[in-house]
Tab-separated table of C-alpha atoms and ligand atoms in Angstrom:
chain	number	residue	atom	x	y	z
A	1	GLU	CA	27.410	-9.040	1.833
A	2	ILE	CA	26.214	-8.922	5.440
A	3	SER	CA	25.455	-12.156	7.238
A	4	LEU	CA	21.794	-12.845	7.736
A	5	LYS	CA	19.996	-15.554	9.669
A	6	TYR	CA	16.620	-14.895	8.042
A	7	GLY	CA	17.537	-13.754	4.534
A	8	ALA	CA	17.160	-15.500	1.186
A	9	ASP	CA	17.832	-19.227	1.528
A	10	ARG	CA	18.514	-19.694	-2.186
A	11	LEU	CA	20.028	-17.652	-5.003
A	12	GLY	CA	18.503	-17.833	-8.483
A	13	LYS	CA	15.310	-19.396	-9.768
A	14	ARG	CA	14.021	-22.699	-8.353
A	15	THR	CA	14.391	-25.374	-11.047
A	16	ASP	CA	12.286	-28.199	-9.617
A	17	ASP	CA	9.158	-29.589	-11.312
A	18	ALA	CA	6.738	-27.864	-8.921
A	19	MET	CA	8.250	-24.436	-9.669
A	20	ARG	CA	8.334	-25.207	-13.403
A	21	LYS	CA	4.592	-25.966	-13.253
A	22	PHE	CA	4.003	-22.702	-11.317
A	23	ARG	CA	5.934	-20.836	-14.029
A	24	ASP	CA	4.440	-22.686	-17.014
A	25	ASN	CA	0.889	-22.098	-15.751
A	26	ARG	CA	1.405	-18.355	-16.402
A	27	LEU	CA	-2.295	-17.347	-16.202
A	28	GLY	CA	-4.213	-17.477	-12.943
A	29	ALA	CA	-7.387	-16.073	-11.388
A	30	PHE	CA	-7.792	-14.527	-7.941
A	31	ILE	CA	-10.974	-15.135	-5.946
A	32	HIS	CA	-11.600	-12.504	-3.267
A	33	TRP	CA	-14.624	-13.739	-1.353
A	34	GLY	CA	-15.566	-12.933	2.241
A	35	LEU	CA	-18.056	-11.133	4.449
A	36	TYR	CA	-17.221	-7.893	2.616
A	37	ALA	CA	-19.204	-9.227	-0.379
A	38	ILE	CA	-22.434	-8.782	1.657
A	39	PRO	CA	-22.282	-4.949	2.082
A	40	GLY	CA	-20.485	-4.572	-1.278
A	41	GLY	CA	-18.939	-1.248	-0.410
A	42	GLU	CA	-21.925	0.331	1.338
A	43	TRP	CA	-22.297	0.842	5.114
A	44	ASN	CA	-25.169	2.608	6.935
A	45	GLY	CA	-26.413	4.022	3.624
A	46	LYS	CA	-23.039	5.447	2.560
A	47	VAL	CA	-21.194	4.022	-0.445
A	48	TYR	CA	-17.410	4.112	-0.059
A	49	ASN	CA	-15.324	4.119	-3.218
A	50	GLY	CA	-12.283	2.494	-1.584
A	51	ALA	CA	-11.586	-1.220	-2.014
A	52	ALA	CA	-14.730	-3.108	-0.899
A	53	GLU	CA	-12.783	-5.695	1.118
A	54	TRP	CA	-11.470	-2.802	3.244
A	55	LEU	CA	-14.969	-1.413	3.990
A	56	LYS	CA	-14.614	-2.345	7.682
A	57	SER	CA	-11.687	0.049	7.802
A	58	TRP	CA	-13.171	2.891	5.664
A	59	ALA	CA	-16.429	2.853	7.682
A	60	LYS	CA	-14.584	2.360	10.986
A	61	VAL	CA	-16.721	-0.651	11.892
A	62	PRO	CA	-15.720	-2.394	15.164
A	63	ALA	CA	-14.695	-6.050	14.626
A	64	ASP	CA	-17.563	-7.518	16.648
A	65	GLU	CA	-20.105	-5.490	14.632
A	66	TRP	CA	-18.445	-6.410	11.317
A	67	LEU	CA	-18.357	-10.122	12.135
A	68	LYS	CA	-22.090	-10.116	12.765
A	69	LEU	CA	-22.285	-10.220	8.950
A	70	MET	CA	-21.686	-13.942	9.401
A	71	ASP	CA	-25.388	-14.303	10.313
A	72	GLN	CA	-26.158	-13.308	6.712
A	73	TRP	CA	-23.553	-15.586	5.040
A	74	ASN	CA	-25.604	-18.058	3.018
A	75	PRO	CA	-24.540	-18.003	-0.667
A	76	GLU	CA	-27.533	-19.868	-2.060
A	77	LYS	CA	-26.245	-19.628	-5.652
A	78	PHE	CA	-22.773	-20.923	-4.795
A	79	ASN	CA	-21.800	-23.836	-7.049
A	80	ALA	CA	-18.127	-24.804	-6.877
A	81	LYS	CA	-18.392	-26.906	-10.019
A	82	ALA	CA	-19.797	-23.973	-11.982
A	83	TRP	CA	-16.960	-21.753	-10.712
A	84	ALA	CA	-14.417	-24.352	-11.822
A	85	LYS	CA	-16.007	-24.659	-15.260
A	86	MET	CA	-15.868	-20.874	-15.657
A	87	ALA	CA	-12.176	-20.899	-14.735
A	88	LYS	CA	-11.507	-23.758	-17.130
A	89	LYS	CA	-13.257	-21.944	-19.968
A	90	MET	CA	-11.251	-18.785	-19.249
A	91	GLY	CA	-8.032	-20.790	-19.702
A	92	VAL	CA	-6.609	-20.130	-16.233
A	93	LYS	CA	-4.295	-22.866	-15.028
A	94	TYR	CA	-4.558	-21.970	-11.344
A	95	VAL	CA	-6.843	-20.120	-8.931
A	96	LYS	CA	-5.740	-18.243	-5.808
A	97	ILE	CA	-8.506	-18.283	-3.163
A	98	THR	CA	-8.762	-15.988	-0.124
A	99	THR	CA	-8.817	-18.543	2.659
A	100	LYS	CA	-8.928	-15.650	5.167
A	101	HIS	CA	-8.724	-11.936	4.351
A	102	HIS	CA	-7.848	-9.136	6.783
A	103	GLU	CA	-11.389	-9.348	8.290
A	104	GLY	CA	-10.521	-12.748	9.841
A	105	PHE	CA	-13.466	-14.705	8.382
A	106	CYS	CA	-12.336	-18.186	7.343
A	107	LEU	CA	-13.744	-19.934	4.262
A	108	TRP	CA	-12.827	-23.218	5.923
A	109	PRO	CA	-14.133	-24.609	9.289
A	110	SER	CA	-10.977	-23.722	11.245
A	111	LYS	CA	-10.953	-25.137	14.754
A	112	TYR	CA	-8.797	-22.215	15.894
A	113	SER	CA	-11.357	-19.483	15.248
A	114	LYS	CA	-15.058	-18.926	15.824
A	115	TYR	CA	-15.278	-16.767	12.724
A	116	THR	CA	-15.622	-19.427	10.058
A	117	VAL	CA	-18.142	-20.806	7.533
A	118	ALA	CA	-19.053	-23.446	10.147
A	119	GLN	CA	-20.639	-20.743	12.299
A	120	THR	CA	-22.777	-19.337	9.481
A	121	PRO	CA	-26.152	-20.445	8.053
A	122	TYR	CA	-24.210	-21.967	5.152
A	123	LYS	CA	-22.217	-24.238	7.531
A	124	LYS	CA	-20.326	-26.204	4.831
A	125	ASP	CA	-16.611	-26.109	3.994
A	126	ILE	CA	-16.530	-23.719	1.032
A	127	LEU	CA	-12.748	-23.953	0.676
A	128	GLY	CA	-12.903	-27.742	0.521
A	129	GLU	CA	-15.640	-27.636	-2.146
A	130	LEU	CA	-13.590	-25.221	-4.238
A	131	VAL	CA	-10.314	-27.123	-3.930
A	132	LYS	CA	-12.015	-30.311	-5.115
A	133	ALA	CA	-13.909	-28.603	-7.950
A	134	TYR	CA	-10.872	-26.775	-9.331
A	135	ASN	CA	-8.588	-29.811	-8.959
A	136	ASP	CA	-11.230	-31.974	-10.720
A	137	GLU	CA	-10.951	-29.598	-13.674
A	138	GLY	CA	-7.143	-29.925	-13.650
A	139	ILE	CA	-6.726	-26.418	-12.212
A	140	ASP	CA	-4.089	-25.891	-9.456
A	141	VAL	CA	-5.246	-24.207	-6.245
A	142	HIS	CA	-3.196	-21.553	-4.441
A	143	PHE	CA	-4.142	-20.160	-1.023
A	144	TYR	CA	-4.210	-16.446	-0.280
A	145	PHE	CA	-3.723	-15.968	3.462
A	146	SER	CA	-3.759	-12.635	5.293
A	147	VAL	CA	-1.468	-12.642	8.333
A	148	MET	CA	-2.990	-9.374	9.557
A	149	ASP	CA	-6.283	-10.440	11.205
A	150	TRP	CA	-8.669	-7.715	12.374
A	151	SER	CA	-10.799	-10.278	14.250
A	152	HIS	CA	-8.078	-11.441	16.582
A	153	PRO	CA	-7.482	-9.644	19.934
A	154	ASP	CA	-3.792	-10.591	19.954
A	155	TYR	CA	-2.976	-8.983	16.601
A	156	ARG	CA	-0.585	-6.055	17.002
A	157	TYR	CA	0.433	-3.429	14.404
A	158	ASP	CA	3.671	-2.864	16.316
A	159	ILE	CA	5.464	-4.309	19.333
A	160	LYS	CA	5.876	-1.469	21.854
A	161	SER	CA	5.687	-3.304	25.196
A	162	GLU	CA	6.241	-6.663	26.834
A	163	GLU	CA	2.450	-7.090	26.755
A	164	ASP	CA	2.481	-6.499	22.973
A	165	ALA	CA	5.243	-9.095	22.610
A	166	VAL	CA	3.427	-11.726	24.669
A	167	ALA	CA	0.120	-11.128	22.884
A	168	PHE	CA	1.719	-11.150	19.419
A	169	ASN	CA	3.568	-14.388	20.163
A	170	ARG	CA	0.174	-15.929	20.967
A	171	PHE	CA	-1.052	-14.520	17.663
A	172	LEU	CA	1.883	-16.047	15.736
A	173	GLU	CA	1.134	-19.448	17.331
A	174	PHE	CA	-2.537	-19.109	16.320
A	175	THR	CA	-1.408	-18.309	12.764
A	176	ASP	CA	0.960	-21.286	12.693
A	177	ASN	CA	-1.925	-23.490	13.780
A	178	GLN	CA	-4.223	-22.203	11.026
A	179	LEU	CA	-1.513	-22.653	8.395
A	180	LYS	CA	-0.796	-26.214	9.538
A	181	GLU	CA	-4.549	-26.846	9.491
A	182	LEU	CA	-4.793	-25.587	5.888
A	183	ALA	CA	-1.783	-27.665	4.766
A	184	THR	CA	-3.188	-30.776	6.475
A	185	ARG	CA	-6.812	-30.438	5.311
A	186	TYR	CA	-6.001	-29.506	1.721
A	187	PRO	CA	-2.699	-31.234	0.775
A	188	THR	CA	-3.192	-30.589	-2.954
A	189	VAL	CA	-2.595	-26.867	-2.407
A	190	LYS	CA	0.367	-25.752	-4.541
A	191	ASP	CA	1.137	-22.277	-3.199
A	192	PHE	CA	0.659	-19.911	-0.303
A	193	TRP	CA	0.296	-16.227	-1.193
A	194	PHE	CA	0.721	-14.210	1.977
A	195	ASP	CA	-0.699	-10.729	2.399
A	196	GLY	CA	-1.151	-8.359	5.357
A	197	THR	CA	2.543	-8.603	6.252
A	198	TRP	CA	3.551	-4.965	6.070
A	199	ASP	CA	3.172	-3.997	9.761
A	200	ALA	CA	6.132	-3.325	12.047
A	201	SER	CA	5.024	-6.213	14.262
A	202	ILE	CA	5.852	-8.663	11.445
A	203	LYS	CA	8.935	-6.840	10.229
A	204	LYS	CA	10.302	-7.161	13.770
A	205	ASN	CA	9.662	-10.926	13.604
A	206	GLY	CA	11.517	-11.820	10.417
A	207	TRP	CA	12.468	-15.125	12.085
A	208	TRP	CA	8.830	-16.120	12.072
A	209	THR	CA	8.418	-15.487	8.351
A	210	ALA	CA	11.388	-17.726	7.626
A	211	HIS	CA	9.972	-20.365	9.972
A	212	VAL	CA	6.567	-20.283	8.208
A	213	GLU	CA	8.157	-20.783	4.795
A	214	GLN	CA	10.185	-23.753	6.098
A	215	MET	CA	7.228	-25.204	8.009
A	216	LEU	CA	5.012	-25.267	4.924
A	217	LYS	CA	7.790	-26.644	2.709
A	218	ASP	CA	8.403	-29.431	5.207
A	219	MET	CA	4.687	-30.276	5.227
A	220	LEU	CA	4.086	-29.880	1.484
A	221	PRO	CA	7.245	-30.606	-0.525
A	222	GLY	CA	7.282	-28.468	-3.703
A	223	VAL	CA	4.850	-25.858	-2.367
A	224	THR	CA	5.698	-22.299	-3.485
A	225	ILE	CA	5.733	-19.281	-1.175
A	226	ASN	CA	5.479	-15.634	-2.265
A	227	SER	CA	8.087	-13.027	-1.356
A	228	ARG	CA	5.467	-10.853	0.396
A	229	LEU	CA	5.553	-13.199	3.426
A	230	ARG	CA	9.195	-12.577	4.084
A	231	ALA	CA	11.088	-10.119	6.250
A	232	ASP	CA	14.783	-10.546	7.016
A	233	ASP	CA	16.756	-9.907	10.218
A	234	TYR	CA	16.432	-6.151	9.637
A	235	GLY	CA	12.788	-6.090	8.538
A	236	LYS	CA	13.649	-5.824	4.827
A	237	ARG	CA	10.763	-7.312	2.802
A	238	HIS	CA	10.632	-9.239	-0.443
A	239	PHE	CA	14.366	-8.756	-1.127
A	240	ASP	CA	16.745	-9.217	1.836
A	241	SER	CA	19.393	-6.708	3.000
A	242	ASN	CA	21.813	-8.182	0.438
A	243	GLY	CA	19.291	-7.633	-2.389
A	244	HIS	CA	18.409	-11.327	-2.783
A	245	LEU	CA	14.797	-12.385	-3.407
A	246	MET	CA	13.179	-14.213	-0.479
A	247	GLY	CA	10.473	-16.787	-1.071
A	248	ASP	CA	10.096	-18.391	-4.496
A	249	TYR	CA	8.757	-15.517	-6.602
A	250	GLU	CA	8.447	-11.773	-6.317
A	251	SER	CA	4.894	-10.735	-5.483
A	252	GLY	CA	5.163	-6.946	-5.359
A	253	TYR	CA	3.395	-6.206	-8.658
A	254	GLU	CA	-0.090	-5.587	-7.369
A	255	ARG	CA	-2.134	-3.465	-9.835
A	256	ARG	CA	1.043	-2.471	-11.666
A	257	LEU	CA	3.590	-4.052	-14.043
A	258	PRO	CA	7.346	-3.649	-14.622
A	259	ASP	CA	8.323	-1.400	-17.532
A	260	PRO	CA	9.144	-3.566	-20.597
A	261	VAL	CA	12.316	-1.578	-21.316
A	262	LYS	CA	13.519	-0.099	-18.006
A	263	ASP	CA	12.672	-2.967	-15.638
A	264	LEU	CA	14.210	-5.937	-17.454
A	265	LYS	CA	15.923	-6.925	-14.185
A	266	VAL	CA	12.728	-8.802	-13.242
A	267	THR	CA	13.546	-11.393	-15.918
A	268	ARG	CA	16.313	-12.614	-13.619
A	269	TRP	CA	13.809	-14.077	-11.088
A	270	ASP	CA	10.350	-15.580	-11.016
A	271	TRP	CA	7.549	-13.118	-10.346
A	272	GLU	CA	3.775	-12.962	-10.385
A	273	ALA	CA	1.562	-9.888	-10.847
A	274	CYS	CA	-2.047	-9.587	-9.787
A	275	MET	CA	-4.613	-7.120	-11.090
A	276	THR	CA	-8.114	-5.831	-10.494
A	277	VAL	CA	-10.581	-5.153	-13.261
A	278	PRO	CA	-11.862	-1.859	-11.788
A	279	GLU	CA	-9.147	0.558	-10.627
A	280	ASN	CA	-8.994	-0.969	-7.145
A	281	GLN	CA	-11.706	-3.471	-6.168
A	282	TRP	CA	-10.722	-6.975	-5.051
A	283	GLY	CA	-13.887	-7.876	-3.102
A	284	TYR	CA	-17.362	-7.457	-4.575
A	285	HIS	CA	-18.407	-3.759	-4.829
A	286	LYS	CA	-21.979	-3.027	-5.840
A	287	ASP	CA	-21.040	0.074	-7.892
A	288	TRP	CA	-18.316	-0.395	-10.501
A	289	SER	CA	-19.182	2.940	-12.068
A	290	LEU	CA	-17.088	4.638	-9.345
A	291	SER	CA	-13.818	3.913	-11.182
A	292	TYR	CA	-12.522	2.923	-14.620
A	293	VAL	CA	-13.278	-0.712	-15.492
A	294	LYS	CA	-10.698	-2.341	-17.788
A	295	THR	CA	-11.983	-3.882	-21.004
A	296	PRO	CA	-11.156	-7.530	-21.766
A	297	LEU	CA	-8.616	-6.211	-24.296
A	298	GLU	CA	-6.870	-4.174	-21.575
A	299	VAL	CA	-6.847	-7.185	-19.266
A	300	LEU	CA	-5.450	-9.339	-22.078
A	301	GLU	CA	-2.636	-6.870	-22.774
A	302	ARG	CA	-1.596	-6.976	-19.108
A	303	ILE	CA	-1.536	-10.789	-19.210
A	304	VAL	CA	0.687	-10.786	-22.317
A	305	HIS	CA	2.896	-7.995	-20.883
A	306	ALA	CA	3.578	-10.059	-17.761
A	307	VAL	CA	4.396	-13.256	-19.669
A	308	ALA	CA	6.579	-11.303	-22.137
A	309	MET	CA	8.697	-10.259	-19.148
A	310	GLY	CA	8.920	-13.761	-17.660
A	311	GLY	CA	6.106	-13.372	-15.115
A	312	ASN	CA	2.669	-14.770	-14.269
A	313	MET	CA	-0.540	-12.779	-14.218
A	314	VAL	CA	-3.456	-13.330	-11.825
A	315	VAL	CA	-6.743	-11.646	-12.828
A	316	ASN	CA	-9.094	-10.871	-9.920
A	317	PHE	CA	-12.746	-11.883	-9.501
A	318	GLY	CA	-14.878	-10.703	-6.571
A	319	PRO	CA	-17.921	-13.027	-6.342
A	320	GLN	CA	-21.263	-11.700	-5.094
A	321	ALA	CA	-22.542	-12.594	-1.629
A	322	ASP	CA	-25.061	-15.003	-3.228
A	323	GLY	CA	-22.189	-17.024	-4.742
A	324	ASP	CA	-22.735	-15.929	-8.353
A	325	PHE	CA	-20.444	-13.672	-10.409
A	326	ARG	CA	-21.440	-10.263	-11.766
A	327	PRO	CA	-22.127	-10.135	-15.543
A	328	GLU	CA	-19.004	-8.076	-16.284
A	329	GLU	CA	-16.817	-10.827	-14.782
A	330	LYS	CA	-18.584	-13.606	-16.669
A	331	GLU	CA	-18.158	-11.652	-19.903
A	332	LEU	CA	-14.457	-11.055	-19.140
A	333	ALA	CA	-13.802	-14.740	-18.431
A	334	ASP	CA	-15.562	-15.644	-21.673
A	335	ALA	CA	-13.624	-13.119	-23.788
A	336	ILE	CA	-10.222	-14.079	-22.358
A	337	GLY	CA	-11.082	-17.733	-22.752
A	338	LYS	CA	-11.958	-17.324	-26.432
A	339	TRP	CA	-8.565	-15.648	-27.073
A	340	MET	CA	-6.627	-18.221	-25.059
A	341	GLN	CA	-8.423	-21.010	-26.924
A	342	LYS	CA	-7.013	-19.602	-30.199
A	343	TYR	CA	-3.643	-18.147	-29.105
A	344	GLY	CA	-2.816	-19.649	-25.677
A	345	GLU	CA	0.269	-21.318	-27.235
A	346	CYS	CA	2.061	-17.935	-26.855
A	347	ILE	CA	1.250	-17.804	-23.139
A	348	TYR	CA	1.406	-21.247	-21.465
A	349	GLY	CA	4.965	-22.444	-20.870
A	350	CYS	CA	6.324	-19.229	-22.458
A	351	ASP	CA	8.901	-16.792	-21.161
A	352	TYR	CA	10.877	-13.632	-21.860
A	353	ALA	CA	12.308	-13.778	-25.417
A	354	GLY	CA	15.225	-11.368	-24.839
A	355	TRP	CA	14.447	-9.290	-27.962
A	356	ASP	CA	14.058	-5.510	-27.981
A	357	LYS	CA	10.429	-4.527	-27.394
A	358	GLN	CA	8.666	-3.035	-30.410
A	359	SER	CA	5.680	-0.681	-30.431
A	360	TRP	CA	3.378	-3.165	-32.166
A	361	GLY	CA	3.270	-5.446	-29.071
A	362	TYR	CA	5.194	-8.136	-27.245
A	363	TYR	CA	7.417	-11.144	-27.831
A	364	THR	CA	7.157	-14.379	-25.882
A	365	ARG	CA	9.306	-17.444	-26.333
A	366	LYS	CA	9.111	-21.199	-25.795
A	367	GLY	CA	12.346	-23.048	-26.660
A	368	LYS	CA	13.168	-22.305	-30.298
A	369	ASP	CA	9.770	-20.699	-30.968
A	370	VAL	CA	9.450	-16.911	-30.737
A	371	TYR	CA	5.924	-15.471	-30.799
A	372	MET	CA	4.957	-11.953	-31.846
A	373	VAL	CA	1.767	-10.885	-30.018
A	374	VAL	CA	0.451	-7.908	-31.966
A	375	PHE	CA	-1.768	-5.345	-30.215
A	376	ASN	CA	-0.944	-2.199	-32.223
A	377	PRO	CA	-0.604	-2.898	-35.964
A	378	PRO	CA	1.252	-0.003	-37.675
A	379	TYR	CA	-0.049	2.089	-40.588
A	380	SER	CA	2.961	0.844	-42.584
A	381	LYS	CA	1.444	-2.672	-42.453
A	382	HIS	CA	4.989	-3.872	-41.692
A	383	LEU	CA	5.880	-5.199	-38.251
A	384	VAL	CA	9.508	-4.253	-37.563
A	385	ILE	CA	11.662	-6.842	-35.827
A	386	LYS	CA	15.192	-6.286	-34.484
A	387	THR	CA	16.865	-9.637	-33.660
A	388	PRO	CA	19.795	-10.145	-31.312
A	389	LYS	CA	23.231	-10.451	-32.964
A	390	GLY	CA	23.611	-13.823	-34.696
A	391	THR	CA	19.861	-14.468	-34.885
A	392	LYS	CA	18.089	-14.771	-38.204
A	393	VAL	CA	14.375	-15.004	-38.890
A	394	VAL	CA	13.801	-17.890	-41.305
A	395	LYS	CA	10.007	-17.942	-41.537
A	396	ALA	CA	6.903	-16.259	-40.084
A	397	ALA	CA	3.453	-17.792	-39.935
A	398	LEU	CA	0.089	-17.380	-38.234
A	399	LEU	CA	-0.815	-20.145	-35.804
A	400	ASP	CA	-3.008	-21.740	-38.482
A	401	GLY	CA	0.189	-22.224	-40.527
A	402	LYS	CA	-0.522	-19.483	-43.119
A	403	GLU	CA	2.861	-17.837	-43.866
A	404	VAL	CA	3.367	-14.073	-43.816
A	405	ALA	CA	6.250	-12.486	-45.771
A	406	VAL	CA	9.478	-11.617	-43.946
A	407	LYS	CA	11.999	-9.269	-45.582
A	408	GLU	CA	15.477	-8.449	-44.184
A	409	THR	CA	15.787	-4.660	-44.227
A	410	ALA	CA	19.170	-4.283	-42.489
A	411	ARG	CA	21.543	-6.331	-40.341
A	412	ASN	CA	19.323	-8.027	-37.737
A	413	GLU	CA	16.322	-6.046	-38.930
A	414	TYR	CA	13.248	-7.388	-40.655
A	415	ASN	CA	9.835	-6.319	-41.875
A	416	VAL	CA	7.118	-8.875	-41.239
A	417	ASP	CA	3.926	-8.339	-43.258
A	418	MET	CA	0.555	-8.032	-41.577
A	419	PRO	CA	-1.754	-10.964	-42.415
A	420	ALA	CA	-3.783	-10.448	-45.586
A	421	LYS	CA	-7.081	-10.745	-43.702
A	422	ASP	CA	-7.476	-8.268	-40.786
A	423	PRO	CA	-7.438	-10.422	-37.654
A	424	GLU	CA	-9.830	-7.943	-35.947
A	425	GLY	CA	-8.065	-8.080	-32.606
A	426	PRO	CA	-4.727	-8.972	-31.051
A	427	PHE	CA	-3.156	-11.875	-32.949
A	428	VAL	CA	-0.013	-14.001	-32.956
A	429	ILE	CA	2.730	-14.608	-35.497
A	430	LYS	CA	5.110	-17.496	-34.842
A	431	LEU	CA	8.733	-17.059	-35.947
A	432	GLN	CA	11.119	-19.769	-37.033
A	433	ILE	CA	14.621	-18.554	-36.187
A	434	GLU	CA	18.218	-19.579	-36.593
A	435	GLU	CA	20.592	-18.628	-33.783
A	436	ASN	CA	24.352	-18.211	-33.995
A	437	ALA	CA	23.727	-17.961	-37.747
B	501	H76	C1	-3.933	-3.811	0.381
B	501	H76	C2	-4.310	-4.846	0.057
B	501	H76	C3	-4.805	-6.154	-0.294
B	501	H76	N1	-3.894	-6.827	-1.247
B	501	H76	C4	-4.676	-7.231	-2.387
B	501	H76	C5	-4.157	-8.521	-3.017
B	501	H76	C6	-6.097	-7.361	-1.846
B	501	H76	O1	-6.275	-8.489	-1.032
B	501	H76	C7	-6.116	-6.083	-0.977
B	501	H76	O2	-7.199	-6.044	-0.068
């Protein structure tokens, strides 16, 4: 291994209570909310089908013109308590909120920027209202923070001169100040999810990324930090030049998931995926017909897929400029919530089971309990199970206790019957097993 000053500072998973809670939460929601919700993907009469929160870039809008949108920021339908109730009903255990996206607009009254809610007609501290409302519902709050800031004159994409270096150091100090401000104002925050860290300017300042992780952990013991913040001495991101994960969990699975057979390496570390409901819209876009919109069933399968491989899943919501959610997102939250109400036992606190994936769906595991989450019931009406060597299946039952027949068909192979009554949707069978039998 090569020696690194700014590489991984720990090998293996964190085992403290705060990380255990992060892991056990399993299901989260993303809130992408900023000035971009006002134009919703349209600029000067042209609708852009790229990600709506990147409209400033697609339409080549100068920062000062873009930030004039602040004069229209007045979400009269915004109700933090209603947002928290919606999250509670969906069964999410945490919510990641965009404190500041690439545009530089801050959802909190930062004293280090003039582009904040305080300088809009709304005036009030939206982030503070949301932190309180979610926490009051027992939901953890995580902060999304974009290091890249299109509003700041000292931001640099690369460091090519002494002037660049001096300006970017001012920018890093500004960023430190905003992060300290967030950690001080909102001490119940449990996680920082950094984004906008791919530019050469940051990769050439790996020291700073290690400093930020340590600074936040000193201020908020137990806080978790995503791998996307980190760059090592040589600019390697997420995993250092020795292949060790930096930060507390891998955060590279954005709109994609590891393969349940070929990518089992991810089960060796903590990781969290995040997903959009349309093909690629994080912020509010007025026209979802421009791309495929995943059904609640397709969102649910991605949630189960992540947990089955020992990861978390964060489902994205892009609230409207008026502070309400679009009908499709309300319907999604309701559908997922109904399923979690009935079957959440196979998600919360669950992990990778270590059994060979079968075509009918996914396994999750919690201690001695192994769950079968069935998405694709076979024509044979038998769900084939292959157990690891020395593991026997003693009993199989639906979560309401009703048993289903299990027949051994070969060494470490079983047929589990489908329930007598068609469950009409993905369902769960809980297995009682004996290991080292
Ligand atoms: C690219 C990019 C960003 N990363 C996602 C989490 C969204 O914030 C998107 O704008």
